[in-house]
Each structure stands twice: as structure tokens, then as C-alpha cells.
CSV table of C-alpha atoms in Angstrom, one decimal:
chain,number,residue,atom,x,y,z
A,1,MET,CA,76.9,154.6,149.8
A,2,LEU,CA,74.1,152.5,152.7
A,3,ILE,CA,70.9,150.9,150.2
A,4,LYS,CA,68.8,150.0,152.7
A,5,LYS,CA,65.8,151.2,151.3
A,6,ILE,CA,64.3,150.3,147.2
A,7,LEU,CA,61.2,150.6,145.3
A,8,VAL,CA,59.9,147.4,143.1
A,9,THR,CA,58.1,147.9,140.3
A,10,GLY,CA,55.9,145.1,139.1
A,11,GLY,CA,57.0,143.6,142.2
A,12,ALA,CA,53.4,142.3,142.0
A,13,GLY,CA,54.0,140.4,139.7
A,14,PHE,CA,56.3,136.9,138.9
A,15,ILE,CA,60.5,137.5,138.7
A,16,GLY,CA,59.4,140.9,141.2
A,17,SER,CA,57.7,138.7,143.9
A,18,HIS,CA,60.9,136.3,143.7
A,19,THR,CA,63.2,138.7,144.0
A,20,CYS,CA,61.0,140.3,146.3
A,21,VAL,CA,61.3,137.6,148.7
A,22,GLU,CA,64.9,137.3,148.2
A,23,LEU,CA,65.9,141.0,148.8
A,24,LEU,CA,63.2,141.0,152.6
A,25,ASN,CA,65.5,137.1,153.2
A,26,GLN,CA,68.1,139.9,152.5
A,27,GLY,CA,67.4,142.6,154.8
A,28,TYR,CA,66.2,144.6,152.5
A,29,ASP,CA,63.4,147.2,153.3
A,30,LEU,CA,61.3,147.3,150.3
A,31,VAL,CA,58.4,150.0,148.4
A,32,VAL,CA,56.2,148.2,146.2
A,33,VAL,CA,54.5,149.4,143.2
A,34,ASP,CA,52.5,147.8,140.9
A,35,ASN,CA,49.2,148.5,138.8
A,36,LEU,CA,48.3,145.2,138.9
A,37,LEU,CA,46.9,145.0,134.8
A,38,ARG,CA,48.4,141.3,134.9
A,39,SER,CA,49.2,140.5,138.1
A,40,ASN,CA,47.6,139.6,141.7
A,41,SER,CA,47.9,141.7,144.5
A,42,LYS,CA,47.7,138.3,146.8
A,43,SER,CA,50.9,137.7,145.6
A,44,LEU,CA,52.1,140.1,148.1
A,45,LYS,CA,50.6,138.3,150.9
A,46,VAL,CA,52.9,135.8,149.5
A,47,ILE,CA,55.9,137.2,150.3
A,48,GLU,CA,55.4,138.3,153.7
A,49,ALA,CA,54.0,134.6,154.3
A,50,ILE,CA,57.0,133.4,153.1
A,51,THR,CA,59.4,135.9,154.1
A,52,GLY,CA,58.3,136.6,158.0
A,53,LYS,CA,58.3,140.7,156.8
A,54,PRO,CA,56.6,143.2,155.6
A,55,LEU,CA,56.7,144.4,152.8
A,56,SER,CA,55.2,148.7,151.7
A,57,PHE,CA,52.6,148.5,148.5
A,58,TYR,CA,51.5,151.6,146.7
A,59,GLN,CA,48.9,150.4,143.9
A,60,ALA,CA,50.2,153.3,141.3
A,61,ASP,CA,50.3,153.5,137.2
A,62,ILE,CA,54.4,154.5,136.7
A,63,ARG,CA,53.0,156.4,134.3
A,64,ASP,CA,50.6,158.8,136.7
A,65,GLN,CA,54.2,161.9,137.4
A,66,GLU,CA,51.1,162.5,140.3
A,67,LYS,CA,50.7,159.2,142.3
A,68,LEU,CA,54.5,158.3,141.6
A,69,THR,CA,56.2,161.9,143.1
A,70,ALA,CA,53.8,161.2,146.2
A,71,ILE,CA,55.1,158.0,146.8
A,72,PHE,CA,59.0,158.6,146.3
A,73,GLU,CA,57.8,162.2,149.1
A,74,ALA,CA,57.0,159.2,151.2
A,75,GLU,CA,59.1,156.6,150.9
A,76,LYS,CA,63.0,158.5,150.2
A,77,VAL,CA,64.0,155.6,148.6
A,78,ASP,CA,68.6,154.2,148.1
A,79,ALA,CA,67.5,152.5,145.2
A,80,VAL,CA,64.8,151.4,142.5
A,81,ILE,CA,64.5,147.3,140.8
A,82,HIS,CA,62.5,148.3,137.7
A,83,PHE,CA,60.0,145.4,136.6
A,84,ALA,CA,57.2,147.0,135.9
A,85,GLY,CA,56.5,146.6,132.1
A,86,LEU,CA,54.4,144.5,129.1
A,87,LYS,CA,55.3,141.0,128.2
A,88,VAL,CA,53.7,139.1,125.9
A,89,VAL,CA,55.6,139.5,122.2
A,90,ASN,CA,53.5,138.1,120.0
A,91,GLU,CA,50.6,140.5,121.8
A,92,SER,CA,53.3,143.3,121.7
A,93,SER,CA,52.1,143.6,117.7
A,94,SER,CA,49.2,143.9,117.8
A,95,MET,CA,49.5,146.5,120.2
A,96,PRO,CA,52.3,148.5,119.7
A,97,LEU,CA,51.7,152.3,121.5
A,98,ASP,CA,50.8,150.0,124.8
A,99,TYR,CA,53.7,148.5,124.8
A,100,TYR,CA,55.1,152.0,123.9
A,101,ASP,CA,53.3,153.6,126.2
A,102,ASN,CA,53.3,151.4,129.4
A,103,ASN,CA,56.6,151.1,128.7
A,104,VAL,CA,58.7,153.3,127.3
A,105,SER,CA,57.0,156.3,128.7
A,106,GLY,CA,56.5,154.2,131.8
A,107,THR,CA,59.9,154.3,132.2
A,108,VAL,CA,61.1,157.6,131.1
A,109,THR,CA,58.7,159.2,133.8
A,110,LEU,CA,59.5,157.1,136.8
A,111,LEU,CA,63.4,158.4,135.8
A,112,GLN,CA,61.5,162.2,135.4
A,113,VAL,CA,60.9,161.2,139.2
A,114,MET,CA,63.8,159.4,140.2
A,115,LYS,CA,66.7,162.0,139.1
A,116,THR,CA,64.1,164.8,141.0
A,117,PHE,CA,64.5,163.0,144.0
A,118,GLY,CA,67.8,162.6,143.3
A,119,CYS,CA,67.2,158.5,143.6
A,120,LYS,CA,70.2,157.7,140.7
A,121,ASN,CA,70.4,154.1,141.5
A,122,LEU,CA,68.5,151.7,139.0
A,123,ILE,CA,68.1,147.6,138.2
A,124,PHE,CA,66.5,147.8,134.6
A,125,SER,CA,64.6,144.4,134.1
A,126,SER,CA,65.7,143.7,130.3
A,127,SER,CA,65.7,140.6,127.6
A,128,ALA,CA,67.9,138.6,125.5
A,129,SER,CA,65.4,140.0,122.9
A,130,VAL,CA,67.9,142.2,122.6
A,131,TYR,CA,69.1,140.6,120.7
A,132,GLY,CA,69.3,140.0,116.9
A,133,ASN,CA,69.3,136.6,115.1
A,134,ASP,CA,72.6,137.2,114.0
A,135,ALA,CA,73.7,137.2,117.4
A,136,PRO,CA,76.1,134.2,118.4
A,137,VAL,CA,75.6,131.3,120.8
A,138,PRO,CA,76.8,131.1,123.5
A,139,VAL,CA,75.4,134.9,123.5
A,140,PRO,CA,77.9,137.4,125.2
A,141,GLU,CA,76.6,141.0,126.0
A,142,ASP,CA,78.5,142.9,123.7
A,143,SER,CA,76.8,141.5,120.5
A,144,PRO,CA,74.8,143.5,118.5
A,145,ARG,CA,71.8,144.5,119.3
A,146,SER,CA,68.0,144.6,117.4
A,147,SER,CA,64.2,143.4,117.7
A,148,LEU,CA,61.6,141.8,116.0
A,149,THR,CA,59.0,142.7,117.9
A,150,PRO,CA,57.3,146.0,119.6
A,151,TYR,CA,58.9,144.3,123.4
A,152,GLY,CA,62.1,143.6,122.1
A,153,ARG,CA,62.4,147.2,120.8
A,154,THR,CA,60.8,148.7,124.5
A,155,LYS,CA,63.3,147.0,125.9
A,156,LEU,CA,66.6,148.2,123.5
A,157,ILE,CA,64.6,152.2,123.6
A,158,ILE,CA,65.5,151.5,127.2
A,159,GLU,CA,68.9,150.3,127.3
A,160,ASP,CA,69.3,153.5,124.5
A,161,VAL,CA,67.6,155.7,127.2
A,162,LEU,CA,69.6,154.7,130.3
A,163,THR,CA,72.6,154.7,128.1
A,164,ASP,CA,72.0,157.9,127.0
A,165,LEU,CA,72.1,159.4,131.3
A,166,ALA,CA,75.5,157.9,132.5
A,167,ALA,CA,76.0,159.5,130.7
A,168,SER,CA,75.3,162.6,130.2
A,169,ASP,CA,75.1,162.0,134.8
A,170,ALA,CA,78.0,160.8,136.2
A,171,ALA,CA,75.9,160.2,139.7
A,172,TRP,CA,73.6,158.1,137.5
A,173,ASN,CA,74.8,154.4,138.7
A,174,ILE,CA,72.9,151.6,136.1
A,175,VAL,CA,72.9,147.7,135.4
A,176,ILE,CA,71.2,146.3,133.6
A,177,LEU,CA,70.0,142.9,133.4
A,178,ARG,CA,68.8,140.8,130.3
A,179,TYR,CA,67.7,137.8,131.3
A,180,PHE,CA,67.3,134.5,129.5
A,181,ASN,CA,63.7,132.4,129.3
A,182,PRO,CA,62.3,131.9,133.5
A,183,VAL,CA,60.8,129.7,134.0
A,184,GLY,CA,60.7,127.5,137.9
A,185,ALA,CA,58.6,128.4,140.6
A,186,HIS,CA,59.2,128.9,144.0
A,187,PRO,CA,60.4,126.4,145.9
A,188,SER,CA,57.3,126.5,148.7
A,189,GLY,CA,55.4,126.4,145.3
A,190,ASP,CA,52.6,129.3,147.0
A,191,LEU,CA,55.0,131.9,144.1
A,192,GLY,CA,54.9,130.8,140.9
A,193,GLU,CA,53.9,132.4,137.8
A,194,ASP,CA,50.7,133.8,136.5
A,195,PRO,CA,49.8,134.4,133.7
A,196,LYS,CA,46.2,136.1,133.2
A,197,GLY,CA,44.1,133.7,130.1
A,198,ARG,CA,46.4,131.4,127.8
A,199,PRO,CA,49.9,130.9,128.1
A,200,ASN,CA,52.7,132.5,126.0
A,201,ASN,CA,55.5,130.5,127.8
A,202,LEU,CA,56.4,127.1,127.1
A,203,MET,CA,56.8,126.7,130.8
A,204,PRO,CA,53.6,126.6,131.8
A,205,TYR,CA,51.8,126.0,128.8
A,206,VAL,CA,53.3,122.1,129.5
A,207,THR,CA,52.1,122.7,133.0
A,208,GLN,CA,48.5,123.1,132.1
A,209,VAL,CA,48.9,120.3,129.7
A,210,ALA,CA,50.2,118.8,132.1
A,211,LEU,CA,47.3,119.8,134.3
A,212,GLY,CA,44.3,118.6,131.3
A,213,LYS,CA,43.1,122.1,131.2
A,214,LEU,CA,44.8,122.8,127.6
A,215,GLU,CA,44.5,119.3,125.8
A,216,LYS,CA,48.8,119.3,123.7
A,217,VAL,CA,51.5,121.3,123.7
A,218,GLN,CA,52.6,122.5,120.6
A,219,VAL,CA,55.8,122.4,119.5
A,220,PHE,CA,56.7,125.1,116.9
A,221,GLY,CA,59.7,123.2,114.3
A,222,SER,CA,61.3,120.4,114.2
A,223,HIS,CA,63.6,120.6,111.9
A,224,TYR,CA,66.5,123.0,113.5
A,225,ASP,CA,70.3,122.2,113.8
A,226,THR,CA,69.7,120.6,117.0
A,227,LYS,CA,70.5,117.9,118.6
A,228,ASP,CA,66.6,117.0,118.4
A,229,GLY,CA,65.4,118.7,115.5
A,230,THR,CA,63.5,121.6,118.0
A,231,GLY,CA,64.5,124.3,119.4
A,232,VAL,CA,67.2,125.7,121.8
A,233,ARG,CA,66.7,128.4,125.0
A,234,ASP,CA,68.6,129.1,127.6
A,235,TYR,CA,65.9,128.3,130.6
A,236,ILE,CA,66.8,129.3,134.2
A,237,HIS,CA,64.8,129.2,137.4
A,238,VAL,CA,63.2,132.6,139.2
A,239,VAL,CA,64.6,131.9,142.2
A,240,ASP,CA,68.5,131.9,140.6
A,241,LEU,CA,67.1,135.4,138.8
A,242,ALA,CA,65.8,137.0,141.6
A,243,ARG,CA,69.3,136.5,143.3
A,244,GLY,CA,71.1,138.3,140.9
A,245,HIS,CA,68.9,141.1,141.3
A,246,ALA,CA,70.2,141.2,145.0
A,247,ALA,CA,73.9,140.4,144.0
A,248,ALA,CA,73.6,143.4,140.8
A,249,ILE,CA,72.8,145.7,143.9
A,250,GLN,CA,76.1,145.2,145.5
A,251,LYS,CA,77.5,146.9,142.2
A,252,LEU,CA,75.0,150.0,142.5
A,253,LYS,CA,78.7,152.1,144.2
A,254,PRO,CA,79.4,155.1,143.5
A,255,HIS,CA,80.4,156.8,140.3
A,256,SER,CA,80.0,152.6,139.3
A,257,GLY,CA,78.8,154.2,135.2
A,258,LEU,CA,76.4,151.6,134.1
A,259,SER,CA,77.0,147.6,133.8
A,260,VAL,CA,75.2,144.7,131.3
A,261,TYR,CA,75.2,141.7,132.1
A,262,ASN,CA,72.8,138.6,130.5
A,263,LEU,CA,71.4,136.1,133.9
A,264,GLY,CA,71.0,133.0,132.5
A,265,THR,CA,72.0,129.0,133.1
A,266,GLY,CA,74.7,129.4,129.8
A,267,LYS,CA,73.1,125.9,128.9
A,268,GLY,CA,70.5,125.3,126.0
A,269,SER,CA,67.6,122.8,126.7
A,270,SER,CA,65.4,122.0,122.9
A,271,VAL,CA,61.1,122.1,123.6
A,272,LEU,CA,61.5,117.9,123.6
A,273,GLU,CA,64.0,117.8,126.3
A,274,VAL,CA,62.4,120.3,129.0
A,275,ILE,CA,58.1,118.4,128.3
A,276,LYS,CA,60.1,115.5,128.1
A,277,GLU,CA,61.5,116.3,132.6
A,278,MET,CA,58.0,117.8,132.8
A,279,GLU,CA,57.3,114.2,132.3
A,280,GLY,CA,59.8,112.9,134.8
A,281,ALA,CA,58.5,116.1,137.5
A,282,VAL,CA,54.4,114.7,136.7
A,283,GLY,CA,55.0,110.8,136.1
A,284,HIS,CA,52.6,110.9,133.5
A,285,PRO,CA,53.1,111.2,129.8
A,286,ILE,CA,52.4,114.9,128.5
A,287,SER,CA,50.9,115.1,124.5
A,288,TYR,CA,52.1,117.6,121.6
A,289,GLU,CA,52.2,117.6,117.3
A,290,ILE,CA,53.9,119.2,116.2
A,291,ALA,CA,53.6,122.5,114.2
A,292,ASP,CA,55.7,124.7,112.2
A,293,ARG,CA,57.6,126.9,113.5
A,294,ARG,CA,57.5,130.6,114.0
A,295,PRO,CA,58.4,133.4,112.0
A,296,GLY,CA,61.5,134.9,113.3
A,297,ASP,CA,62.1,132.2,115.8
A,298,ILE,CA,66.2,130.6,115.5
A,299,ALA,CA,67.4,127.5,116.5
A,300,VAL,CA,69.3,127.8,119.2
A,301,SER,CA,70.1,130.6,121.8
A,302,TYR,CA,71.7,130.1,125.0
A,303,ALA,CA,73.6,132.6,127.9
A,304,ASP,CA,77.5,133.4,127.9
A,305,VAL,CA,77.3,133.7,131.5
A,306,THR,CA,81.2,133.9,132.1
A,307,LYS,CA,80.5,138.8,132.4
A,308,ALA,CA,77.8,137.8,135.8
A,309,LYS,CA,80.4,135.6,136.9
A,310,GLN,CA,82.8,137.5,137.3
A,311,GLU,CA,81.3,141.2,138.1
A,312,LEU,CA,78.7,139.3,140.3
A,313,ASN,CA,80.2,136.6,142.0
A,314,TRP,CA,76.2,134.8,140.9
A,315,GLN,CA,75.9,132.2,138.9
A,316,ALA,CA,72.2,130.0,137.9
A,317,GLU,CA,72.9,126.5,140.9
A,318,TYR,CA,69.1,125.5,139.2
A,319,ASP,CA,68.5,122.7,136.3
A,320,LEU,CA,66.4,122.0,134.8
A,321,LYS,CA,64.7,119.0,136.8
A,322,ARG,CA,64.4,121.7,139.9
A,323,MET,CA,63.2,124.3,137.5
A,324,CYS,CA,60.5,121.4,136.1
A,325,GLN,CA,59.6,120.2,139.7
A,326,ASP,CA,58.6,123.3,141.3
A,327,ALA,CA,56.5,124.7,138.7
A,328,TRP,CA,54.7,121.8,138.7
A,329,ARG,CA,55.0,122.5,142.2
A,330,TRP,CA,53.0,125.9,142.1
A,331,GLN,CA,50.3,124.5,139.2
A,332,THR,CA,48.7,121.3,141.2
A,333,LYS,CA,48.6,123.4,145.0
A,334,HIS,CA,47.5,126.8,142.4
A,335,PRO,CA,45.7,125.4,139.6
A,336,ASN,CA,43.6,128.7,139.0
A,337,GLY,CA,47.4,130.4,140.6
A,338,PHE,CA,46.1,133.3,142.1
A,339,ALA,CA,42.5,133.6,141.8
A,340,GLU,CA,40.8,130.4,143.9
């Protein structure tokens, strides 16, 4: 089974766009489907400029079965990498129906169209948010799953749908990738995270404070049982994450069934370590203040990446210093993201 043409849903977004660069560089033909609700089509032009290779783009919503059917009819794809979905954790609590509709219903529609066309090779972007707060550290793939947010629950539900699908039909080959905390940007500085409005994740927040766009970083909690009292997370460079998807394609072999892998570095960094490392990249202090810890936040979480190393022959290469340098290069070259 030769995989040549890949459909990438959400390919204009942060992780999707970096994965497109990696896949084009490895010689795959790409079809990107994105509704551009929270991304910008300029990222697709940047992908083509970086790689020197073209891709096909369709502006479409994965919930639109008619449009998806027409795309599959026209493109004859061999596999799908599914990034598309809403992903702001705290927003999901105030907009649960939007999250279940976009993420769960959208995925089911996509799977139905894939089934119709006999395309049964799928890589799904899940999240470490499916691990409950009681998971051991480092977190192995067989840890108990639970989630405190609608966003996390959409990922849980989709994982269950995929598990049931693989069990019902051995022709499906499915890889679920659980990401930890994707950060950084393409080394060119021309492709990166383009949060519309106020950033929700630590790294873009820190870079915007460093740039003077925001006043100070809020550090939620300073009395955790960690080396400096602040929360520890597994930050992974988005380019390493993109390489992980390319490695996962090799896993899509006939009768390979369903596999689950963590993608992280296997190391934890505290909030203060991230700020300090970013200060090194920026060359000046970054203002922060300690705030109350947020309900549901855990002290420490980082991945057990043994399985991905052994079975995908993949491991993260970039360290926190490089993550900060690349994030800062993107932020300074494109202070308004793709909007300018």
C-alpha cells in the first residue's frame, strides 16, 4: 500500500501548516481542507514558498458532507491527517455545543466520507488533555483517560469512535497522536502560531509580553510541589511534532489496526523556566506576576515517549532554548501574525 496523496484537514493552522512543510519536503502530494475560521490562507503561500512545492487547497468545513464528497471525488486521496477542530480549552466550557459540533460531528462526517471512498488510513491529532489528573508521570499511553473540559472530552469521544471503527472493520489503519504542549515556529521565522486575539497558550503570551503588546505574564500558582513552585509541562517544538506525523505515516500499513502514541520531549519545564529561557532569546527581562492557581491545573505533566521512539523511530530533537528562539524570531518578523 503506497501512500502518495494525503488530505490534511486544518492544514492552514499552526500544527497543520508545519506538518504540510514536512510532508511536501518528503515528497508527498497534499490536499489541504480548512474553513479558515481560525487560521489564515497566507500560511499556505508560506508553505509553498518554504518548500518550493505546490499544494491543492479547498476552503471547506469538514461538517459539509457534500463539499467533502466532491473533494474526495476530485482528489483520490490515500490517507487523511485530521487536525481540524476548535482547540481553546477555557472557551470550550462556555461554548460546549460548538465544540461537540465542530470536533465530534465534523470528525464523524469526515469518517463517513472516507468510508464511502474506501480511504481507510487516518492519523488523528489528539491531546494530552485526555489524560486525567491522576495519570502517573511520565505519562504512558495506557494511563487512565478522563477530562475536565468539553475540549478534552471531544478528543476522548473521537478516540472512542476511532477505536470502535477499527474494531468493526480491519481495513482501517488508524494512528492517534496525543500531543503535549506544541510551541516554537518554523526556523525561517515565516510560519508560526497565529492566535487571533489574546493568546491562550503560555509561549505566545510570553512573546507578546516581550514584544510590549501585553503588559505582563500571569503565572498561575507558585506553590506547586515543583523545583520552583510553578507548573511543569512538556513543551515540544512544532517542527518535531510535524516530523512525528511524517513518521506515523510509515505506521499506516494494511491490517495495522489502531495505534496510540504520545508526542512530547519526555522532559518537563516550569513556567518560570520558559520565561527565563525566553528572556535569553529576547535579550531583556520579561515582566510577570504570580496569580492564583487555576482550578483543575496539575503540578507536573510530561510524556513517556518510549513507545514512539521504539515503534515510530522518532524522538524530539529541539530543546527549550531553540523553541524560544524560533518562537521569538516568528514574533519579531511577524508581530501581527499573518494579518499584516
